[in-house]
Short mmCIF file of C-alpha atoms in Angstrom, two decimals:
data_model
loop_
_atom_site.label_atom_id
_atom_site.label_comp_id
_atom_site.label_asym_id
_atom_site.label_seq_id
_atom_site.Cartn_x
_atom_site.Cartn_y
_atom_site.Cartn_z
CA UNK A 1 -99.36 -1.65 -39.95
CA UNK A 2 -98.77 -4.15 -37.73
CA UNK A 3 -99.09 -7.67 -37.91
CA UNK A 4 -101.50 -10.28 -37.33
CA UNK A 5 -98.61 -12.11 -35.07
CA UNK A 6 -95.67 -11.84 -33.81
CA UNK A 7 -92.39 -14.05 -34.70
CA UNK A 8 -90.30 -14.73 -31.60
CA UNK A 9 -86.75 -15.18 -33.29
CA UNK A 10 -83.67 -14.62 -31.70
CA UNK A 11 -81.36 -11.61 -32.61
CA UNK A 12 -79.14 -13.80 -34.66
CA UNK A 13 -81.93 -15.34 -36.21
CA UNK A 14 -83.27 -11.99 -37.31
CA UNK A 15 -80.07 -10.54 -38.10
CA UNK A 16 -79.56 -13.87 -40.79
CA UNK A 17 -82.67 -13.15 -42.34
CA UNK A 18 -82.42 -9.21 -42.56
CA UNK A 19 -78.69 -10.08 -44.39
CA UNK A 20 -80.53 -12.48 -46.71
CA UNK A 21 -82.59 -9.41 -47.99
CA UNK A 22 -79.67 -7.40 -48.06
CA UNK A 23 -77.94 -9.69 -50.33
CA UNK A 24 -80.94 -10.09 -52.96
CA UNK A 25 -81.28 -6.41 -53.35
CA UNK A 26 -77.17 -6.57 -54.18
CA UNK A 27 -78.43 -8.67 -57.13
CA UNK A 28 -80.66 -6.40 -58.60
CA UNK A 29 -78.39 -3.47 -58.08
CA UNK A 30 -80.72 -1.68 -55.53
CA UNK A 31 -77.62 -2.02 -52.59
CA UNK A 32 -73.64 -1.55 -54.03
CA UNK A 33 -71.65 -4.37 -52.86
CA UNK A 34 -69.59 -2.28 -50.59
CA UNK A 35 -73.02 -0.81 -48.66
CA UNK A 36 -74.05 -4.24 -47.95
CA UNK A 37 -70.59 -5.35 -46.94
CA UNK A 38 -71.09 -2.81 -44.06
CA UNK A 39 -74.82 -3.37 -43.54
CA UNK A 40 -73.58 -7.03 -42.62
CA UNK A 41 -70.70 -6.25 -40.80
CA UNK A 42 -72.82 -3.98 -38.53
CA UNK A 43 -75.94 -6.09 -38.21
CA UNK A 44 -73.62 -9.29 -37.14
CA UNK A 45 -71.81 -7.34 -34.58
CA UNK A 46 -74.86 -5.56 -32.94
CA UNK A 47 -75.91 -9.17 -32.86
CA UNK A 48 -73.01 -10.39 -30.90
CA UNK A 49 -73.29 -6.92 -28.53
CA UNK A 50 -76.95 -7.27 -27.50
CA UNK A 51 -77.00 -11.15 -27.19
CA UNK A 52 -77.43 -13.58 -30.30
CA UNK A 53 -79.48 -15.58 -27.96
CA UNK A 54 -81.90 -13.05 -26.89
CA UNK A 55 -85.46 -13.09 -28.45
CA UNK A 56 -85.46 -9.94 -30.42
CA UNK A 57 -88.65 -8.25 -29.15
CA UNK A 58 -87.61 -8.78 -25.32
CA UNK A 59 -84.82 -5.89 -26.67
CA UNK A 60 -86.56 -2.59 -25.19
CA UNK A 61 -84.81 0.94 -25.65
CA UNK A 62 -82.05 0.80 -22.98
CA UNK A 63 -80.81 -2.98 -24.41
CA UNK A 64 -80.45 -0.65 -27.96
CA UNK A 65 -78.46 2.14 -25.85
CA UNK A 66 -76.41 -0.06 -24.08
CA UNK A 67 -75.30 -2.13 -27.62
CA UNK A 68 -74.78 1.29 -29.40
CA UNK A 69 -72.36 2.57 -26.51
CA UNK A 70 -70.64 -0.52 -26.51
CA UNK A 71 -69.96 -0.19 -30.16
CA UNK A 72 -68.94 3.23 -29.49
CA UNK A 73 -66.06 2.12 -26.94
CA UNK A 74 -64.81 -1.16 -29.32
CA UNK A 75 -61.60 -0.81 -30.19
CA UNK A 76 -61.10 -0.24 -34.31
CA UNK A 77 -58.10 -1.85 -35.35
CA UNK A 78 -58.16 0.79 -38.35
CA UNK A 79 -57.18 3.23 -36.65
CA UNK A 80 -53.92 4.04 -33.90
CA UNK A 81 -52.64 6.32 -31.62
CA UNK A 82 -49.47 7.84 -31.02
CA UNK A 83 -48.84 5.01 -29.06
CA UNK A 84 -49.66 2.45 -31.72
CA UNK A 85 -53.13 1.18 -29.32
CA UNK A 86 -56.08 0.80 -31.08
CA UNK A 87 -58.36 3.91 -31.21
CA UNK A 88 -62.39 3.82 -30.48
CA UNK A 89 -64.71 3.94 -33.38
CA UNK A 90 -65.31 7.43 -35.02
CA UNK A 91 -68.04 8.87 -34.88
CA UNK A 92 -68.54 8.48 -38.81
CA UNK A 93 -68.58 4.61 -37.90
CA UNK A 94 -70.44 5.00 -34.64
CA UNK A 95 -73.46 7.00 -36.79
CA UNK A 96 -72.95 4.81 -39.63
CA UNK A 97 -73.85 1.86 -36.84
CA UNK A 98 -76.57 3.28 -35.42
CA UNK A 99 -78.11 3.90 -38.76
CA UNK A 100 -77.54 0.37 -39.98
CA UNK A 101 -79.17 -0.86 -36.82
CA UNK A 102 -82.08 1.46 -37.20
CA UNK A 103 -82.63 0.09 -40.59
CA UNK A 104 -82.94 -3.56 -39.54
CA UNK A 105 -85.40 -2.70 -36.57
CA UNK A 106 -87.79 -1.19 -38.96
CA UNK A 107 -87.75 -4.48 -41.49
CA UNK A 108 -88.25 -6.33 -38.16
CA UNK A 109 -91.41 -4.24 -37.40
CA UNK A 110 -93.06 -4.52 -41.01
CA UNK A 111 -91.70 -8.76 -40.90
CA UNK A 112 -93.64 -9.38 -37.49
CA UNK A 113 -89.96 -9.81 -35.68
CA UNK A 114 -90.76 -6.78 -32.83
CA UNK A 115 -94.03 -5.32 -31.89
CA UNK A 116 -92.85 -1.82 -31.50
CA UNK A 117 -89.36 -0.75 -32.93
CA UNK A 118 -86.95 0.14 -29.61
CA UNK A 119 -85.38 2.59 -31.84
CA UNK A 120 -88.23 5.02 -31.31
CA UNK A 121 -87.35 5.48 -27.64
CA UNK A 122 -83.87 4.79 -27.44
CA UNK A 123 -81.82 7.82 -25.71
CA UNK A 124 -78.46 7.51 -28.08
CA UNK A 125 -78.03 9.51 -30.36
CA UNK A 126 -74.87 9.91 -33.11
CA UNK A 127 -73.26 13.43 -32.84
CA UNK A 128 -70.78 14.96 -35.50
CA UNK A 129 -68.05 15.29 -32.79
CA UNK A 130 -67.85 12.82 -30.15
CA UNK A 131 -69.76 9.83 -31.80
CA UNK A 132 -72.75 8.26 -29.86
CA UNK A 133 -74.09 9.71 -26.85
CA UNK A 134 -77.23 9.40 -24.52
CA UNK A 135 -79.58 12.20 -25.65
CA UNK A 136 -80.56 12.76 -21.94
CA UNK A 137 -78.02 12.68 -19.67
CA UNK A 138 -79.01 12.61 -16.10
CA UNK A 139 -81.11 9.87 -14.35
CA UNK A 140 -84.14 10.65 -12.84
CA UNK A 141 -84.12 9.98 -9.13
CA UNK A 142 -86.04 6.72 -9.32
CA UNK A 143 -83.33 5.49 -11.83
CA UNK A 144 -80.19 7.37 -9.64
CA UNK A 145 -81.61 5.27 -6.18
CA UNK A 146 -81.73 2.02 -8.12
CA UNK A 147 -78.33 2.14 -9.69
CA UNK A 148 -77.30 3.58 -6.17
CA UNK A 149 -78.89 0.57 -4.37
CA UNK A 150 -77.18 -2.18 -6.45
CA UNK A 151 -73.57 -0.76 -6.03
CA UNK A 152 -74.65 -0.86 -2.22
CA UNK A 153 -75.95 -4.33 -2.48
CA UNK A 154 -72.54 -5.54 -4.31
CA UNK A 155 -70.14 -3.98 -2.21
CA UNK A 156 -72.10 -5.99 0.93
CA UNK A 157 -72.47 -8.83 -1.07
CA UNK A 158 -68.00 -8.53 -2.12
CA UNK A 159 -67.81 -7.90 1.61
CA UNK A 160 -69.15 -11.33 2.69
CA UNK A 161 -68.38 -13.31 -0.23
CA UNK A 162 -65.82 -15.17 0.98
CA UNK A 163 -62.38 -15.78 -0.89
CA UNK A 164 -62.58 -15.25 -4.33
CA UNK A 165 -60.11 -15.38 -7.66
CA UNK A 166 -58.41 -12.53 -8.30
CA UNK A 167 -60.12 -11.37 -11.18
CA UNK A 168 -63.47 -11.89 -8.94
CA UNK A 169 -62.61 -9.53 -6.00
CA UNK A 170 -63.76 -6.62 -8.10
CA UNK A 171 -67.50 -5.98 -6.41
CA UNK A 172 -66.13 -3.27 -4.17
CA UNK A 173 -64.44 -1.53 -6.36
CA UNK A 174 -67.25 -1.39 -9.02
CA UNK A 175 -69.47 -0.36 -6.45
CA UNK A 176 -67.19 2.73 -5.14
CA UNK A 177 -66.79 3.66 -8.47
CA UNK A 178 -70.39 3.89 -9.32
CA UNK A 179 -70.87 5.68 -5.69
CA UNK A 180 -68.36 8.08 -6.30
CA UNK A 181 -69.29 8.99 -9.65
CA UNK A 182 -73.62 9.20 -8.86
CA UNK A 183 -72.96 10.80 -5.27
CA UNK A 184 -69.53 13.23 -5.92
CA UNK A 185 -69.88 13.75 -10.10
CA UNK A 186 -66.25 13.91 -10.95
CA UNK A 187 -64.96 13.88 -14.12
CA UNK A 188 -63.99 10.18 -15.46
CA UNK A 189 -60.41 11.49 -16.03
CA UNK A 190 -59.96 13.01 -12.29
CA UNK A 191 -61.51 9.59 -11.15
CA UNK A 192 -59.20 7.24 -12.84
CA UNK A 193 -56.21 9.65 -11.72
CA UNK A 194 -56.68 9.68 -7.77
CA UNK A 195 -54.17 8.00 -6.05
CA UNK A 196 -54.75 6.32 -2.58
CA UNK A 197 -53.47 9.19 -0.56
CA UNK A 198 -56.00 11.59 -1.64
CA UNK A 199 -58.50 10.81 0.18
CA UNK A 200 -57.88 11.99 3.84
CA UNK A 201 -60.19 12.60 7.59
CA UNK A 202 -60.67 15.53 9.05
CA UNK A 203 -62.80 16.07 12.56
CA UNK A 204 -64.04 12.26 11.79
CA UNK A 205 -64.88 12.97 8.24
CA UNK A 206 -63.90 11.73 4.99
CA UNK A 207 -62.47 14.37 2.26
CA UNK A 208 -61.27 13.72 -1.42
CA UNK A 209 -58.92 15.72 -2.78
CA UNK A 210 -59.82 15.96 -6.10
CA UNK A 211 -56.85 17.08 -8.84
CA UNK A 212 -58.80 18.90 -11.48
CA UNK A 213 -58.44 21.06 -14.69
CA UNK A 214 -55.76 23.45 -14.77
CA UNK A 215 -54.11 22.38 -11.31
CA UNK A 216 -57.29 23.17 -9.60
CA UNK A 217 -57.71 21.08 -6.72
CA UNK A 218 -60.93 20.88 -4.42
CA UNK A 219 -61.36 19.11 -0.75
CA UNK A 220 -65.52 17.64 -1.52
CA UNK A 221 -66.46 15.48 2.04
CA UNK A 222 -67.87 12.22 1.08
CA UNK A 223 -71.35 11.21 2.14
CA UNK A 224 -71.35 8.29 5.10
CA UNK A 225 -72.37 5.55 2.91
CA UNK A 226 -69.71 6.31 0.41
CA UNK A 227 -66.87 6.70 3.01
CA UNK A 228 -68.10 2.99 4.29
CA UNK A 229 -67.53 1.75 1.00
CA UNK A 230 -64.22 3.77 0.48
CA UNK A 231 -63.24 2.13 3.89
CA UNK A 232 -64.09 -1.51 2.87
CA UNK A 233 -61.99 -1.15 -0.26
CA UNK A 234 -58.93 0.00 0.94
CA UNK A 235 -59.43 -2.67 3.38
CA UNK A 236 -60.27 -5.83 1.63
CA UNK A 237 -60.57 -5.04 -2.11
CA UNK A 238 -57.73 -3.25 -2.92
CA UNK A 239 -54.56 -5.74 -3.80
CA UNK A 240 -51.77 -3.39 -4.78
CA UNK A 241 -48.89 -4.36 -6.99
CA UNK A 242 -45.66 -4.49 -4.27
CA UNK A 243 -43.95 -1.90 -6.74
CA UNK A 244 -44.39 -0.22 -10.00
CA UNK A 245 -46.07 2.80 -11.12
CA UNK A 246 -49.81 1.58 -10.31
CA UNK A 247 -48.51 1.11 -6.43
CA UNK A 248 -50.66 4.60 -5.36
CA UNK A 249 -53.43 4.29 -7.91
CA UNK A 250 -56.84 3.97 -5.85
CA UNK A 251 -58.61 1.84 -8.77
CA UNK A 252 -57.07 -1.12 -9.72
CA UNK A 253 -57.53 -3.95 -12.39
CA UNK A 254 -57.12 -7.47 -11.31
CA UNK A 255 -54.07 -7.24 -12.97
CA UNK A 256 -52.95 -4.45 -10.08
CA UNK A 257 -52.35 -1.84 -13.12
CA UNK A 258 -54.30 1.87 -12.74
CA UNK A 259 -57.80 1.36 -14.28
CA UNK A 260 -57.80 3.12 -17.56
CA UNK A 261 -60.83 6.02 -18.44
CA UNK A 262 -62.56 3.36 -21.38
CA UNK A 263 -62.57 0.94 -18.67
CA UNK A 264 -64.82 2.30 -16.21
CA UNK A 265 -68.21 2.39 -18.53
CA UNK A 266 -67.75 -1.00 -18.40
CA UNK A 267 -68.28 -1.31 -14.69
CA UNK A 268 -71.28 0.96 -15.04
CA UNK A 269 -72.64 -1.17 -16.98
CA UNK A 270 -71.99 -3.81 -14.78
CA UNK A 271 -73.38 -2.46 -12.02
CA UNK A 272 -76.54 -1.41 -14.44
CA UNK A 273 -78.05 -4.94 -14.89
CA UNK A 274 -78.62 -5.41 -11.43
CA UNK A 275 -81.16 -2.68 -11.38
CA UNK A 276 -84.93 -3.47 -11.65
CA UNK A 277 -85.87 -3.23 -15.07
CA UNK A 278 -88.34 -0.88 -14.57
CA UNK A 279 -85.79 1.74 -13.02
CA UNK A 280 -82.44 0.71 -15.26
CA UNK A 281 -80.93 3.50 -17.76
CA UNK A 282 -77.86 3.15 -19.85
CA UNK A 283 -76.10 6.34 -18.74
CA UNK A 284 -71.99 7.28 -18.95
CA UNK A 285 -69.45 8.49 -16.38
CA UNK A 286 -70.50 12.01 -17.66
CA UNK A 287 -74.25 11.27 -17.31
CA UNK A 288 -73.55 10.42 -13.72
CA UNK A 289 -71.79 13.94 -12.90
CA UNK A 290 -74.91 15.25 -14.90
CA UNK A 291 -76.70 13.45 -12.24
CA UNK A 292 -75.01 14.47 -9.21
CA UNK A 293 -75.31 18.36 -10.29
CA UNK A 294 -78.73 18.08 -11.36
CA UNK A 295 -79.98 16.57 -8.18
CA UNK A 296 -78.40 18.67 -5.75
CA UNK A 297 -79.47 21.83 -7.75
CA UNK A 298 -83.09 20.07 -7.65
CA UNK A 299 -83.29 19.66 -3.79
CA UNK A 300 -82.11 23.11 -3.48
CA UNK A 301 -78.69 23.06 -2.63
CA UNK A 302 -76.56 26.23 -2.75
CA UNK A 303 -75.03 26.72 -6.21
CA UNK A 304 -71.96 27.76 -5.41
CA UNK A 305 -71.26 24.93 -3.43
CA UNK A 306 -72.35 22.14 -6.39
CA UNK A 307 -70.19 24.32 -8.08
CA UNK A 308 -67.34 23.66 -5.98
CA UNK A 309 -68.31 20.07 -5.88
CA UNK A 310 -67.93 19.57 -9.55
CA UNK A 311 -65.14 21.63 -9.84
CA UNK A 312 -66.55 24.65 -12.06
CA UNK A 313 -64.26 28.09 -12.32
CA UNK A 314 -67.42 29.98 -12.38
CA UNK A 315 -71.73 29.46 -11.90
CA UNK A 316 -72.17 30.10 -15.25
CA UNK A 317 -70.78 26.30 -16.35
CA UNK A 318 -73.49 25.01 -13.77
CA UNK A 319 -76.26 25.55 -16.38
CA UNK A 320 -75.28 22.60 -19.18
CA UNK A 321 -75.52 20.60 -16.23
CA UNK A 322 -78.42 21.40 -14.95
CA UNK A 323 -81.11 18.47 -16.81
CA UNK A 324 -85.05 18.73 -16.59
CA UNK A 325 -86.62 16.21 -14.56
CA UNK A 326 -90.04 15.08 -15.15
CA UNK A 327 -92.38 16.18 -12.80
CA UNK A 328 -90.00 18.85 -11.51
CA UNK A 329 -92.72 21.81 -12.33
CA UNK A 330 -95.23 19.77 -10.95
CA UNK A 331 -93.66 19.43 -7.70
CA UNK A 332 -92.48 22.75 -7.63
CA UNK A 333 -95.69 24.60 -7.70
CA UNK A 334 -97.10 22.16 -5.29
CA UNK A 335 -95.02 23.31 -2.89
CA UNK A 336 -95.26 26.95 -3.62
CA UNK A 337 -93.57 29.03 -0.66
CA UNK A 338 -96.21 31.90 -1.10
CA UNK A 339 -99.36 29.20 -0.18
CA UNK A 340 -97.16 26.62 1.76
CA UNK A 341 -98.25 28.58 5.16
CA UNK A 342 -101.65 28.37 3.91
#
């Protein structure tokens, strides 16, 4: 039922109390020590992800998504590599979080913290291999123009910023990246791996040669607006290394080393907040080549060639990319081709 009125707290403020309850049902043996330990330890840092300062029922369903991605891409000092680098959570911990943070949502609802629990509409869901991923993958087209329209806007606004630090001059760059990944859909991995002399012209236009799977490669023309963008960062936003093994790489940190593949959600999600509210998604590099194939295949573009866009061996691969959109039936019929003459 829901209450009389509503208690604005802030997240930390709810995420204090909700430990306080935690703790008294460790004294009367209801919780094990080592369950709340982990309740506490996951409450606190979804805390510090969405915002400690944030009024807990301003968070809506993407705010959730975004903080359970994040979690999903936080290094766990647990657990190493070959290399000896920290791994990502697993996806035990990542389902483990999402659960704890489900759990504190619905005390908030029945303590008057949040008029509607965001965890009934969030789009992230925990999966027994790969950890925590957006349920639906592609954006609508509403959501695709708005994320589309703020990379524009910052790679205008990078252009005539003036000088900046160097750890500043990354607004073209985030903005190609998001471009390239809504507009082209390749895979995160072939993105982070092109080098500056892939991208070419031919009878005045603008080809990417894309390095695949299986030393597959594919020439895919890039729309105007993206080529503009590609332009103005070679141009002004790019500040390569004089030597060293990042000296080709097209994407850069401010450091001047290759950008790494856990590195480039993060500029999504930069990118992300400067969308209207109304039209902002949390979606990943793979959601975005879910976009770009679900799109095209919605405005009735040849399949074989979004097939040779993403880089698929065959059309068969072309259906788990393929998302409903909603209203696509309705639209569909209301154009029929048999009555459109009519």
């Amino acid at each position: 039922m829901r209450p009389v009125q509503l208690n604005r707290i802030t997240v930390q403020e709810a995420a204090d109390r909700y430990l306080e309850l935690v703790r008294a049902k460790t004294t009367t043996g209801a919780l094990s020590p080592a369950t709340a330990e982990v309740y506490s330890r996951d409450v606190l840092t979804f805390a510090l992800i969405a915002g400690p300062e944030r009024v807990l029922d301003d968070l809506d369903g993407p705010d959730v998504d975004a903080a359970l991605l994040a979690f999903g891409r936080k290094p766990d000092g647990r657990r190493r590599d070959g290399a000896g680098e920290p791994r990502t959570q697993s996806p035990t911990s990542q389902a483990r979080f999402r659960r704890s943070v489900s759990a504190m949502f619905k005390h908030a609802l029945r303590a008057g913290w949040v008029q509607v629990d965001p965890m009934t509409v969030v789009t992230v869901t925990a999966r027994e291999r790969g950890g925590l991923r957006a349920e639906r993958r592609a954006l609508t087209r509403e959501q695709a123009t708005g994320l589309i329209g703020a990379a524009s806007s910052i790679a205008v606004g990078a252009e005539s910023g003036g000088p900046r630090r160097r750890d500043q001059r990354t607004g073209l760059r985030d903005a190609l990246i998001v471009l390239l990944l809504t507009t082209v859909g390749p895979r995160v991995s072939e993105l982070v791996r092109a080098n500056v002399e892939d991208f070419y012209t031919g009878d005045g236009v603008r080809y990417w040669r894309i390095f695949g799977k299986g030393g597959r490669t594919r020439d895919v023309p890039l729309p105007q607006d993206v080529a503009a963008v590609l332009d103005a960062y070679l141009a002004e936003g790019r500040r390569p290394p004089a030597a060293g093994p990042a000296e080709k790489a097209l994407l850069l940190s401010w450091r001047g080393r290759r950008l790494a593949r856990g590195d480039v959600q993060a500029v999504i999600d930069r990118v992300r907040r400067e969308v209207e509210p109304e039209r902002r998604r949390s979606v990943t590099p793979h959601g975005l080549r879910h976009t770009t194939a679900t799109h095209l295949l919605a405005d009735a573009v040849d399949m074989d060639a979004v097939r040779r866009v993403l880089g698929h061996s065959d059309l068969s691969t072309l259906g788990r990319y393929r998302d409903e959109l909603p209203g696509e039936l309705e639209v569909a019929m209301r154009a029929h081709p048999l009555l459109r003459d009519r």
